[in-house]
JSON list of C-alpha atoms in Angstrom, two decimals:
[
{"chain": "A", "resi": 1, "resn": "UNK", "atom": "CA", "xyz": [39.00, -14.26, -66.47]},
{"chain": "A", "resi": 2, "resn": "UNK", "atom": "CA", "xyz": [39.16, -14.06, -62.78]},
{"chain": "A", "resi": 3, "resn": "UNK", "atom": "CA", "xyz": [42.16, -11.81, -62.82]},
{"chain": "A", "resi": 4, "resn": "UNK", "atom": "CA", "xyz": [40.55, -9.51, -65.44]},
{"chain": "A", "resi": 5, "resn": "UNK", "atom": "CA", "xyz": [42.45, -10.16, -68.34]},
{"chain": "A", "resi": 6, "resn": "UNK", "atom": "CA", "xyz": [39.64, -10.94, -70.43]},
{"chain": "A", "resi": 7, "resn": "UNK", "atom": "CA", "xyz": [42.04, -10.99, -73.50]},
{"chain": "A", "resi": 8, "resn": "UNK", "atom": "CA", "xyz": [43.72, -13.16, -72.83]},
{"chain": "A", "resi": 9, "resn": "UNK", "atom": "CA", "xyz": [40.92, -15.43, -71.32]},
{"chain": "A", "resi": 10, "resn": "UNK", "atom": "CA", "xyz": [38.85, -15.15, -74.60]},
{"chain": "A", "resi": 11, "resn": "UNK", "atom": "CA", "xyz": [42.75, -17.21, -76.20]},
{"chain": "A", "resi": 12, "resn": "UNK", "atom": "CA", "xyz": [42.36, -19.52, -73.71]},
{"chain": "A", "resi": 13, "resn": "UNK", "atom": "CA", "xyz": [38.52, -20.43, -74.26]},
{"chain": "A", "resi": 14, "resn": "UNK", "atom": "CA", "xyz": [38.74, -20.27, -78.38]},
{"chain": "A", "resi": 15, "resn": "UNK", "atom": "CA", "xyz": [41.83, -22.72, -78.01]},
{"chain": "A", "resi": 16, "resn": "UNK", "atom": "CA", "xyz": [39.41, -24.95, -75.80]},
{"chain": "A", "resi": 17, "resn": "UNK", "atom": "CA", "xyz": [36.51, -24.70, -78.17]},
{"chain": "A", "resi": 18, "resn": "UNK", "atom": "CA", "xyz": [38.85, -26.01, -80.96]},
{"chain": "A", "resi": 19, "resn": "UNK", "atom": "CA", "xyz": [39.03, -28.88, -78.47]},
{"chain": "A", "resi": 20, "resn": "UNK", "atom": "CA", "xyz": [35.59, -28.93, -77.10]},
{"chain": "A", "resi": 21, "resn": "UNK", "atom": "CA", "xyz": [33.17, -26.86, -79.68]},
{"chain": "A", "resi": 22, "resn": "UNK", "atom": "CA", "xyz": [30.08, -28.21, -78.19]},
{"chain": "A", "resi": 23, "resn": "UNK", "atom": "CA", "xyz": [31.16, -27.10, -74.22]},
{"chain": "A", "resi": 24, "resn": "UNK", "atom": "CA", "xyz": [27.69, -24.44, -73.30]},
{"chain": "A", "resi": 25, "resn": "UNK", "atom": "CA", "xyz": [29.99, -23.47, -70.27]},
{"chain": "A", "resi": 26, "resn": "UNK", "atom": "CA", "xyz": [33.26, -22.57, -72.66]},
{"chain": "A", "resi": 27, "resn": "UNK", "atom": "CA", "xyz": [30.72, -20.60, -75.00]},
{"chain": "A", "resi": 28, "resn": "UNK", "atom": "CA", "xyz": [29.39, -18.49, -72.01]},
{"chain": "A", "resi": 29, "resn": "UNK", "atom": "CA", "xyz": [32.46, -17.60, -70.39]},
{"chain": "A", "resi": 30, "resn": "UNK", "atom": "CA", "xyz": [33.79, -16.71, -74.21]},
{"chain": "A", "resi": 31, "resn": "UNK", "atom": "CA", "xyz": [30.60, -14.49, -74.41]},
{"chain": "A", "resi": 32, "resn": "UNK", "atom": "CA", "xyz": [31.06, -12.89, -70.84]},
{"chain": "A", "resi": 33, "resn": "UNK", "atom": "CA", "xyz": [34.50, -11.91, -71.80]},
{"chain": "A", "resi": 34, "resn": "UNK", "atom": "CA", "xyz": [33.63, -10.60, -75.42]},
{"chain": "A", "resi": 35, "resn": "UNK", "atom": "CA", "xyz": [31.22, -8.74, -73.47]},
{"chain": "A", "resi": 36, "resn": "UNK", "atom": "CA", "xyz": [33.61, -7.00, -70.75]},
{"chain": "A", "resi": 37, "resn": "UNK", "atom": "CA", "xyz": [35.83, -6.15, -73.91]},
{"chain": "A", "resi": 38, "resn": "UNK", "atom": "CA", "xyz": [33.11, -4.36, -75.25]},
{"chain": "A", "resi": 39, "resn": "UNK", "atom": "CA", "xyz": [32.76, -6.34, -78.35]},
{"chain": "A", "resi": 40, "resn": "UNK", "atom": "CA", "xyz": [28.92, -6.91, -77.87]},
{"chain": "A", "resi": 41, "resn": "UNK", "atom": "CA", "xyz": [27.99, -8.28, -81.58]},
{"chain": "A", "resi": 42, "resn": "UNK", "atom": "CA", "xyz": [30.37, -11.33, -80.82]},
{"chain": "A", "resi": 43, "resn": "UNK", "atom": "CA", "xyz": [29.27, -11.25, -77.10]},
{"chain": "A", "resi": 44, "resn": "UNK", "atom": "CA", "xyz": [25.57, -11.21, -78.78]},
{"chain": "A", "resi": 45, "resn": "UNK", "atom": "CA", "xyz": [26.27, -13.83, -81.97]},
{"chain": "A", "resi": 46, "resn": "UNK", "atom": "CA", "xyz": [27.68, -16.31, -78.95]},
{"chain": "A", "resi": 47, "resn": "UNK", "atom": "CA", "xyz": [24.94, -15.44, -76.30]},
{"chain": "A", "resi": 48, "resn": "UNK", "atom": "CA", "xyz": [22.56, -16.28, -79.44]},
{"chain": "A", "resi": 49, "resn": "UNK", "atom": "CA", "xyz": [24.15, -19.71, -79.70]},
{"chain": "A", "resi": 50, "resn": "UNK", "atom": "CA", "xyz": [23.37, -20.37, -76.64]},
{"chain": "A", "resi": 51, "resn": "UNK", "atom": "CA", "xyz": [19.54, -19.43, -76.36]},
{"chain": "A", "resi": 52, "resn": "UNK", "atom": "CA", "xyz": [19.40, -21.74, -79.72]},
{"chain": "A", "resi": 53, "resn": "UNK", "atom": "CA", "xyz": [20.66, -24.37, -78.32]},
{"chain": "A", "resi": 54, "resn": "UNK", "atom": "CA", "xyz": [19.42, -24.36, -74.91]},
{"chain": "A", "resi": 55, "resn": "UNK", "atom": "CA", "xyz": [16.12, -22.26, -75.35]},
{"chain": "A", "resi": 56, "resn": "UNK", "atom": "CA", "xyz": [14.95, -22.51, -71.44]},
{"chain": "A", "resi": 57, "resn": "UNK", "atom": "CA", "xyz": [18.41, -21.60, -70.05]},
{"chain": "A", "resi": 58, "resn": "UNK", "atom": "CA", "xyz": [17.22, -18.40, -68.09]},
{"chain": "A", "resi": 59, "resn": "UNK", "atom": "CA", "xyz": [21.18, -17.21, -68.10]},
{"chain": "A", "resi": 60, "resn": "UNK", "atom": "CA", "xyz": [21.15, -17.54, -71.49]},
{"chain": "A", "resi": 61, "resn": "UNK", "atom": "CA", "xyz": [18.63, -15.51, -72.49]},
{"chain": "A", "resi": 62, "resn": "UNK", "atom": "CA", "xyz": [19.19, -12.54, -69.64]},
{"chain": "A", "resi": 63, "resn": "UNK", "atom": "CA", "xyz": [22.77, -12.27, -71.58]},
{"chain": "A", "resi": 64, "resn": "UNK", "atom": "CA", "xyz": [21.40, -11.91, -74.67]},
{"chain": "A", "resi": 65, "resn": "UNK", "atom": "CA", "xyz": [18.81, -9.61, -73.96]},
{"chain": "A", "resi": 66, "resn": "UNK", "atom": "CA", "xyz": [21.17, -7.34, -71.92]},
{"chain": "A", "resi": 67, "resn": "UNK", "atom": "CA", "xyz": [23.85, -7.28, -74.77]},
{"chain": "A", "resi": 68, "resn": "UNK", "atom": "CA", "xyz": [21.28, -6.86, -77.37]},
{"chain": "A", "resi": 69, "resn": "UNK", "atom": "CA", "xyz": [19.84, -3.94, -75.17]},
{"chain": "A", "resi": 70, "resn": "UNK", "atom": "CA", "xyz": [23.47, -2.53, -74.84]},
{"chain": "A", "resi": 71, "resn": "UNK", "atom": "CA", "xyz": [23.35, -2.09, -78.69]},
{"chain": "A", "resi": 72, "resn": "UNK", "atom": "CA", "xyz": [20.29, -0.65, -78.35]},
{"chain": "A", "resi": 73, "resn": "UNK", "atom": "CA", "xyz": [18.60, -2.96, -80.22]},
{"chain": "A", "resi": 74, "resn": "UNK", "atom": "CA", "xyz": [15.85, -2.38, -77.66]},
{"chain": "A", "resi": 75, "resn": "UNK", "atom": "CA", "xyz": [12.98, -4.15, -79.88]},
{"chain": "A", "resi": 76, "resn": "UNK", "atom": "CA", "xyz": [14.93, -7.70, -79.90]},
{"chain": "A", "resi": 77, "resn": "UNK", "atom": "CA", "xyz": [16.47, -7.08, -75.94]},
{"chain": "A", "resi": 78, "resn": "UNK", "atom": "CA", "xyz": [12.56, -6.76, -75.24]},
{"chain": "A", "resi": 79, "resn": "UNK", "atom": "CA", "xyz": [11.42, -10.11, -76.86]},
{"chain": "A", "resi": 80, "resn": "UNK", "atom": "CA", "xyz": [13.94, -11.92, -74.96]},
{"chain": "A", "resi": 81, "resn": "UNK", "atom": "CA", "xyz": [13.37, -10.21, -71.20]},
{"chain": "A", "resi": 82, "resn": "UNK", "atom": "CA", "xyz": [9.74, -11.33, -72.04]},
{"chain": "A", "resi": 83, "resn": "UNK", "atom": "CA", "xyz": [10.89, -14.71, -72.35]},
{"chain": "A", "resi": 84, "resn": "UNK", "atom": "CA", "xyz": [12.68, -14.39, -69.39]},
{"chain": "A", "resi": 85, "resn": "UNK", "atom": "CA", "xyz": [9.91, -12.40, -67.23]},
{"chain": "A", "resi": 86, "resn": "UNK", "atom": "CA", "xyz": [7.55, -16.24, -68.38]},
{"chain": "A", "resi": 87, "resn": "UNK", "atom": "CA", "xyz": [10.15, -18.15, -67.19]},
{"chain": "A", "resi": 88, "resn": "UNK", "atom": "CA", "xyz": [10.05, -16.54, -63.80]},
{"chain": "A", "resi": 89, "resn": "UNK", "atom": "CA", "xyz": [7.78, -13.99, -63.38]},
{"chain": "A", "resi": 90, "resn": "UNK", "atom": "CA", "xyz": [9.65, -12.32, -60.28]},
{"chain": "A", "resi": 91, "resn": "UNK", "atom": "CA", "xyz": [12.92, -11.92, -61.56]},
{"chain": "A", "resi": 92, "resn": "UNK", "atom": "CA", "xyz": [13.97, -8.92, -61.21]},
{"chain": "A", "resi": 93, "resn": "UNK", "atom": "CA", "xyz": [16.24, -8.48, -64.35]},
{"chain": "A", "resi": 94, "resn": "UNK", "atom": "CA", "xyz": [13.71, -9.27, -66.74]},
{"chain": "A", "resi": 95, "resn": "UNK", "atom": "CA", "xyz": [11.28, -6.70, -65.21]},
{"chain": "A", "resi": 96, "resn": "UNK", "atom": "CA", "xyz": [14.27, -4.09, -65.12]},
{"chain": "A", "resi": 97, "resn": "UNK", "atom": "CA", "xyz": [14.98, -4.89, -68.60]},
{"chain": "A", "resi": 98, "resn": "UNK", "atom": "CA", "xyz": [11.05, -5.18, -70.06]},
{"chain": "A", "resi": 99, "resn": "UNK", "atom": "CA", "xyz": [10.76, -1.60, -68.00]},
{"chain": "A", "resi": 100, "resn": "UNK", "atom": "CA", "xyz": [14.21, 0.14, -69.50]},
{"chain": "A", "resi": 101, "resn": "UNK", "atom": "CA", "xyz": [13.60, -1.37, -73.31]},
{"chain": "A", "resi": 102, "resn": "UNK", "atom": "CA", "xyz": [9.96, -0.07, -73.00]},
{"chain": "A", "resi": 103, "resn": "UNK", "atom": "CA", "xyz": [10.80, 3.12, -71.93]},
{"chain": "A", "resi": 104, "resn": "UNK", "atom": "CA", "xyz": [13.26, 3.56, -74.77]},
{"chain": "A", "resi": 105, "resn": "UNK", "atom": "CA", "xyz": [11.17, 2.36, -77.36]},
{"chain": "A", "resi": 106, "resn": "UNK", "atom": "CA", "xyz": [8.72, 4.86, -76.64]},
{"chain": "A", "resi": 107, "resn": "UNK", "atom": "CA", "xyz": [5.79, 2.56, -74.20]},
{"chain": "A", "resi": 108, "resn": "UNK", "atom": "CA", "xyz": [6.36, 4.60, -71.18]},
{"chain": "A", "resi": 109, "resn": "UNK", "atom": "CA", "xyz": [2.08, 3.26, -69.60]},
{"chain": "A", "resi": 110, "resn": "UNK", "atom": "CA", "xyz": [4.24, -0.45, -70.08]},
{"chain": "A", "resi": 111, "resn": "UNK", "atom": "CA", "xyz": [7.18, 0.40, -68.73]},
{"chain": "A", "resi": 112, "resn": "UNK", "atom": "CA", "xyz": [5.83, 1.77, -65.23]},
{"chain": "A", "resi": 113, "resn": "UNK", "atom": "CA", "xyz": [3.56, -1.53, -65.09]},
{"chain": "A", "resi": 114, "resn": "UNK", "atom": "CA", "xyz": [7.48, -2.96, -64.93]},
{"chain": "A", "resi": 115, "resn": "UNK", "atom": "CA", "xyz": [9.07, -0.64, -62.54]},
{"chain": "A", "resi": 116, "resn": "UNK", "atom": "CA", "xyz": [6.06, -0.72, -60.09]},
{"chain": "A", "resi": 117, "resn": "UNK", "atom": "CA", "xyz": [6.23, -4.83, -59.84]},
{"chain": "A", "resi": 118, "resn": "UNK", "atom": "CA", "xyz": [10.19, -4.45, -58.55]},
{"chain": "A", "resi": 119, "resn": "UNK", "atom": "CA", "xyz": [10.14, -4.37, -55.12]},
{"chain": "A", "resi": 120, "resn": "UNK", "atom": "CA", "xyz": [10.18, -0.76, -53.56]},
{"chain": "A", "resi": 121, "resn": "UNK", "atom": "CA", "xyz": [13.38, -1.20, -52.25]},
{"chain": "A", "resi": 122, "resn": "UNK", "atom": "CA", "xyz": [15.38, -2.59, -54.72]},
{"chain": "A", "resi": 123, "resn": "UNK", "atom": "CA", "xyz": [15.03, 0.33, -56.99]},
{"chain": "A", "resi": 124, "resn": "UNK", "atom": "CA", "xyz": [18.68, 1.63, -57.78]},
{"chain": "A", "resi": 125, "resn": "UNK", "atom": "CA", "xyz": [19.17, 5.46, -58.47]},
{"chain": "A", "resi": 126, "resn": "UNK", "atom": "CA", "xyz": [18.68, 4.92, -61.87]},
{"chain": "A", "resi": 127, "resn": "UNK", "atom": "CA", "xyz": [15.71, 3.11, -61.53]},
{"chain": "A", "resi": 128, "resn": "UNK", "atom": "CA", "xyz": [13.57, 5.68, -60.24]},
{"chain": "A", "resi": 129, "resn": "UNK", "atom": "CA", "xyz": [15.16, 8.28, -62.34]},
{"chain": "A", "resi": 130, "resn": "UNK", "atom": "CA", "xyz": [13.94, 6.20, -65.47]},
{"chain": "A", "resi": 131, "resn": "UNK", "atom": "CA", "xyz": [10.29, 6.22, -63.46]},
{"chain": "A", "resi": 132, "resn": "UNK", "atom": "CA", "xyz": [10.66, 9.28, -62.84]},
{"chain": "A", "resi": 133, "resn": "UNK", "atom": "CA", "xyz": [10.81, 9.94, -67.21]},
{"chain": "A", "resi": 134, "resn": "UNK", "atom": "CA", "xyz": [8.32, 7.55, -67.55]},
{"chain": "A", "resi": 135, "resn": "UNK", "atom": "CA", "xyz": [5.67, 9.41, -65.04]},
{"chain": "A", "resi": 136, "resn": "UNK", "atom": "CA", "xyz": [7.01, 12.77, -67.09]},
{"chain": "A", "resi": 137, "resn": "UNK", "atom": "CA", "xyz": [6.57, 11.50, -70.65]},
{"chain": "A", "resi": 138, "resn": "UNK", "atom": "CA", "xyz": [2.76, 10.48, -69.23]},
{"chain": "A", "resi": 139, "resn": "UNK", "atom": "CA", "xyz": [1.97, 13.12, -68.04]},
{"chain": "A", "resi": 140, "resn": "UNK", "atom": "CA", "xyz": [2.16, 12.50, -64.55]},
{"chain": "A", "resi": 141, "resn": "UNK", "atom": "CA", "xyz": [4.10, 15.49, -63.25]},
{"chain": "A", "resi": 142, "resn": "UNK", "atom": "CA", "xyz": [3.76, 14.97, -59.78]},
{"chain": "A", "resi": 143, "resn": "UNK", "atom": "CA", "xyz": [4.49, 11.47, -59.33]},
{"chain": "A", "resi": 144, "resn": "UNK", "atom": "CA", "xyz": [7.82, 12.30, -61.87]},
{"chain": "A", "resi": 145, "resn": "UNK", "atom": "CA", "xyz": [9.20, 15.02, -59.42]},
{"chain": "A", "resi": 146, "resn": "UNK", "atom": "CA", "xyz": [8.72, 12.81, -56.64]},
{"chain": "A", "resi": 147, "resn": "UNK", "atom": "CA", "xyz": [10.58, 9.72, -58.29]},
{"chain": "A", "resi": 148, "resn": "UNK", "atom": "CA", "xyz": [13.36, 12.69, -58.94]},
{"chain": "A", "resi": 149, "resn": "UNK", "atom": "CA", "xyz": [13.17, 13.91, -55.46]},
{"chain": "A", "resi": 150, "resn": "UNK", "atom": "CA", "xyz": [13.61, 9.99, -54.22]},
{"chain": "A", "resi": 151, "resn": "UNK", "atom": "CA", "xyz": [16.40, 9.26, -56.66]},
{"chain": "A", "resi": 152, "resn": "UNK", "atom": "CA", "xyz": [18.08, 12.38, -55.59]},
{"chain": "A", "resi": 153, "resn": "UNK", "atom": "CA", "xyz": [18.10, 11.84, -51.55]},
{"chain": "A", "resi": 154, "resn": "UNK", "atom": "CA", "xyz": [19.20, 8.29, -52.51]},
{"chain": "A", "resi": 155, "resn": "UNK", "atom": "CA", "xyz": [22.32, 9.69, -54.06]},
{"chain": "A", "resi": 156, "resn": "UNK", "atom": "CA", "xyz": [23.14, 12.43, -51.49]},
{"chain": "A", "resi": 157, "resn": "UNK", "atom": "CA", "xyz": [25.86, 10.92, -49.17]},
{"chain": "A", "resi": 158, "resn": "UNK", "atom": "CA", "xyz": [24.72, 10.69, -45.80]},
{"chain": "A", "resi": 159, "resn": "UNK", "atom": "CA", "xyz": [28.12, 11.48, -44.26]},
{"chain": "A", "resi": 160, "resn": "UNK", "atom": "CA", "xyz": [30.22, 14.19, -46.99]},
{"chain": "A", "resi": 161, "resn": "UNK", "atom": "CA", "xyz": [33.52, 14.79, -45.70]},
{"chain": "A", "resi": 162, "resn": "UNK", "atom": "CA", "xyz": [33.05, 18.33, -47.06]},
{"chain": "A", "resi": 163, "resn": "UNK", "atom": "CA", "xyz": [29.68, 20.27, -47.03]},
{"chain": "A", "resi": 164, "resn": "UNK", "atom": "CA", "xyz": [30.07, 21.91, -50.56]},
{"chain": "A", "resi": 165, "resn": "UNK", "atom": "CA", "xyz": [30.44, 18.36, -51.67]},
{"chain": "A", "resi": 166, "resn": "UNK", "atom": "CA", "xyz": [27.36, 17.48, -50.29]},
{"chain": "A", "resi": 167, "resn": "UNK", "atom": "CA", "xyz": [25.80, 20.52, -51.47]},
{"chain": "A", "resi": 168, "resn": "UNK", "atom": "CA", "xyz": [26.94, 19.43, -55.44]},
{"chain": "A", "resi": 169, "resn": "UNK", "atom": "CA", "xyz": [25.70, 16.12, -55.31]},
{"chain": "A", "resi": 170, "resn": "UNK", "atom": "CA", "xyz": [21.92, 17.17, -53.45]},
{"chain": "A", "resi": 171, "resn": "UNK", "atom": "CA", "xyz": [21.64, 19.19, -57.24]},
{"chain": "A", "resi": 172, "resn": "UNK", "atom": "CA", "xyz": [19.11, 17.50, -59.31]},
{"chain": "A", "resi": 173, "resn": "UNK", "atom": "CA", "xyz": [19.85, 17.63, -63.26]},
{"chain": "A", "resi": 174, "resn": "UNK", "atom": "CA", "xyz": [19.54, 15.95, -66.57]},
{"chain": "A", "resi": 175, "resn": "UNK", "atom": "CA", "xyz": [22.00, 13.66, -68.25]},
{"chain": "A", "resi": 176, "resn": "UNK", "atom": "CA", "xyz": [22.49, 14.28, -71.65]},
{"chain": "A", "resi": 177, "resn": "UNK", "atom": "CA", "xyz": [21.32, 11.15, -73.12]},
{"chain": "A", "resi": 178, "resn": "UNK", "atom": "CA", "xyz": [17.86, 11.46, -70.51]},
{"chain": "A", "resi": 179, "resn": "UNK", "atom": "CA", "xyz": [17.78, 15.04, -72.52]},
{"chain": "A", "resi": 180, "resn": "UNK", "atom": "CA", "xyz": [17.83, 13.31, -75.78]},
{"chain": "A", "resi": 181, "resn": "UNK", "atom": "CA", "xyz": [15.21, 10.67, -74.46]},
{"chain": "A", "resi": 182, "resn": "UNK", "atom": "CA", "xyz": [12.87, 13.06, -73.12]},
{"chain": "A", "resi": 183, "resn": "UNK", "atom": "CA", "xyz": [13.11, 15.95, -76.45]},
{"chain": "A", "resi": 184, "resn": "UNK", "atom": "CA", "xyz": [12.72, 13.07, -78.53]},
{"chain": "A", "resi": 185, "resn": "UNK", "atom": "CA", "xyz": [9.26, 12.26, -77.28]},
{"chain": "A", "resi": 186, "resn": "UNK", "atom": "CA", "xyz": [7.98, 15.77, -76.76]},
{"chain": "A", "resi": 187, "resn": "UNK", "atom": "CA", "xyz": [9.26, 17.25, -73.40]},
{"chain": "A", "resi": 188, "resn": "UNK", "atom": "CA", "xyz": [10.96, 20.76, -74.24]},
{"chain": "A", "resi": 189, "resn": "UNK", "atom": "CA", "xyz": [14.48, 22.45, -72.63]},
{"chain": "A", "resi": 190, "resn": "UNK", "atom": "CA", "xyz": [11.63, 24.81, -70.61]},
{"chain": "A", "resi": 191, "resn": "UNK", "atom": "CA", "xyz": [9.78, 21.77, -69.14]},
{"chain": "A", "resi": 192, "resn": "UNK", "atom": "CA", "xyz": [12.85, 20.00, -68.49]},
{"chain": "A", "resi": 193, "resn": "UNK", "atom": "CA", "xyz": [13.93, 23.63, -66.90]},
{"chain": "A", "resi": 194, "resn": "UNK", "atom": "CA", "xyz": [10.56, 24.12, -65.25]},
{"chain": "A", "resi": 195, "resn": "UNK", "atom": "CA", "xyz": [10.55, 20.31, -63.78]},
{"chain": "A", "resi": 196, "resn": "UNK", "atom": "CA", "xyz": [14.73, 20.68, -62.83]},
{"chain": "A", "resi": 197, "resn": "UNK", "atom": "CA", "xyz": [13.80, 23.79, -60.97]},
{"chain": "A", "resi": 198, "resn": "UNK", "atom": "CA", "xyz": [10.54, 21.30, -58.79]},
{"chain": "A", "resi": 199, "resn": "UNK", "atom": "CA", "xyz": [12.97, 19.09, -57.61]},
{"chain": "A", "resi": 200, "resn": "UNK", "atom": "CA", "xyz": [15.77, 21.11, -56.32]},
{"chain": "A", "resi": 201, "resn": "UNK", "atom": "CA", "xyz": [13.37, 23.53, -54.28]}
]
């Protein structure tokens, strides 16, 4: 597992749970490496194992939720980060998590109650990108072009080797699947156009 070669590791830990099928720590590491395989429903039938049989394990649950989020079962991933956020109210993957799920399932108001309580600097790029849709699909134009702005200058290398690079990466755009997100709750190619044009001035 160490070395990467989660294959093989995921032999190793099903020969020890023929052994040992009651080992929580075998089961997790078997679920980790499922996961880095990319087979998430037997990452997420193990990770739900787990959260049966140890209900309060906070690691637990965060790996369920984030491999039920990964296949997009947003609903479910939700429930879980919740149960996370009551077991500590602070942590900061469980408000990521309540925030992303919400904003994919359509509660933007909820899901920038959830950004706002992470700390301002530990927002990643994508982080206030995603607040940066939420403020949009509410309405809140201004606040959404800033959240662009600030996710763009924290993605512009300070020190480019080249200046055309730095000029591509200073461009603000739309991913395709933030496209998708935001024309599937009402924001049209001109907005998206319109707001594109707001942050690269």
């Amino acid at each position: 597992e160490r070395l990467k070669l989660y294959s093989k590791a995921i032999i190793c830990y099903e020969k020890a749970l023929v052994i040992d099928g009651q080992s929580m720590w075998t089961l997790r590491h078997l679920g980790l490496c499922q996961l880095r395989i990319g087979n998430l429903q037997e990452a997420s039938n193990i990770f739900f194992r787990l959260t049966t049989t140890e209900p309060d394990n906070t690691a637990y649950i965060q790996h369920y939720a984030e491999t039920l989020a990964l296949l997009g079962r947003y609903e479910q991933a939700l429930t879980q980060f919740f149960k996370l956020e009551y077991q500590n109210a602070k942590s900061e993957p469980a408000l990521r998590g309540i925030a992303w799920c919400s904003l994919l399932c359509g509660k933007q108001t909820q899901s920038l109650t959830y950004y706002t309580r992470i700390p301002q600097d530990h927002l990643s790029i994508q982080d206030r990108r995603n607040m940066g849709h939420a403020n949009l699909l509410c309405g809140n134009i201004d606040q959404a072009i800033s959240y662009y702005k600030s996710a763009l200058s924290q993605a512009v290398d300070p020190a480019p080797s080249l200046e055309e690079n730095n000029e591509r990466k200073s461009v603000f755009q739309f991913f395709p699947d933030e496209v998708q997100l935001l024309n599937s709750n009402g924001i049209s190619q001109i907005n998206l156009q319109f707001v594109t044009d707001l942050v690269n001035q």
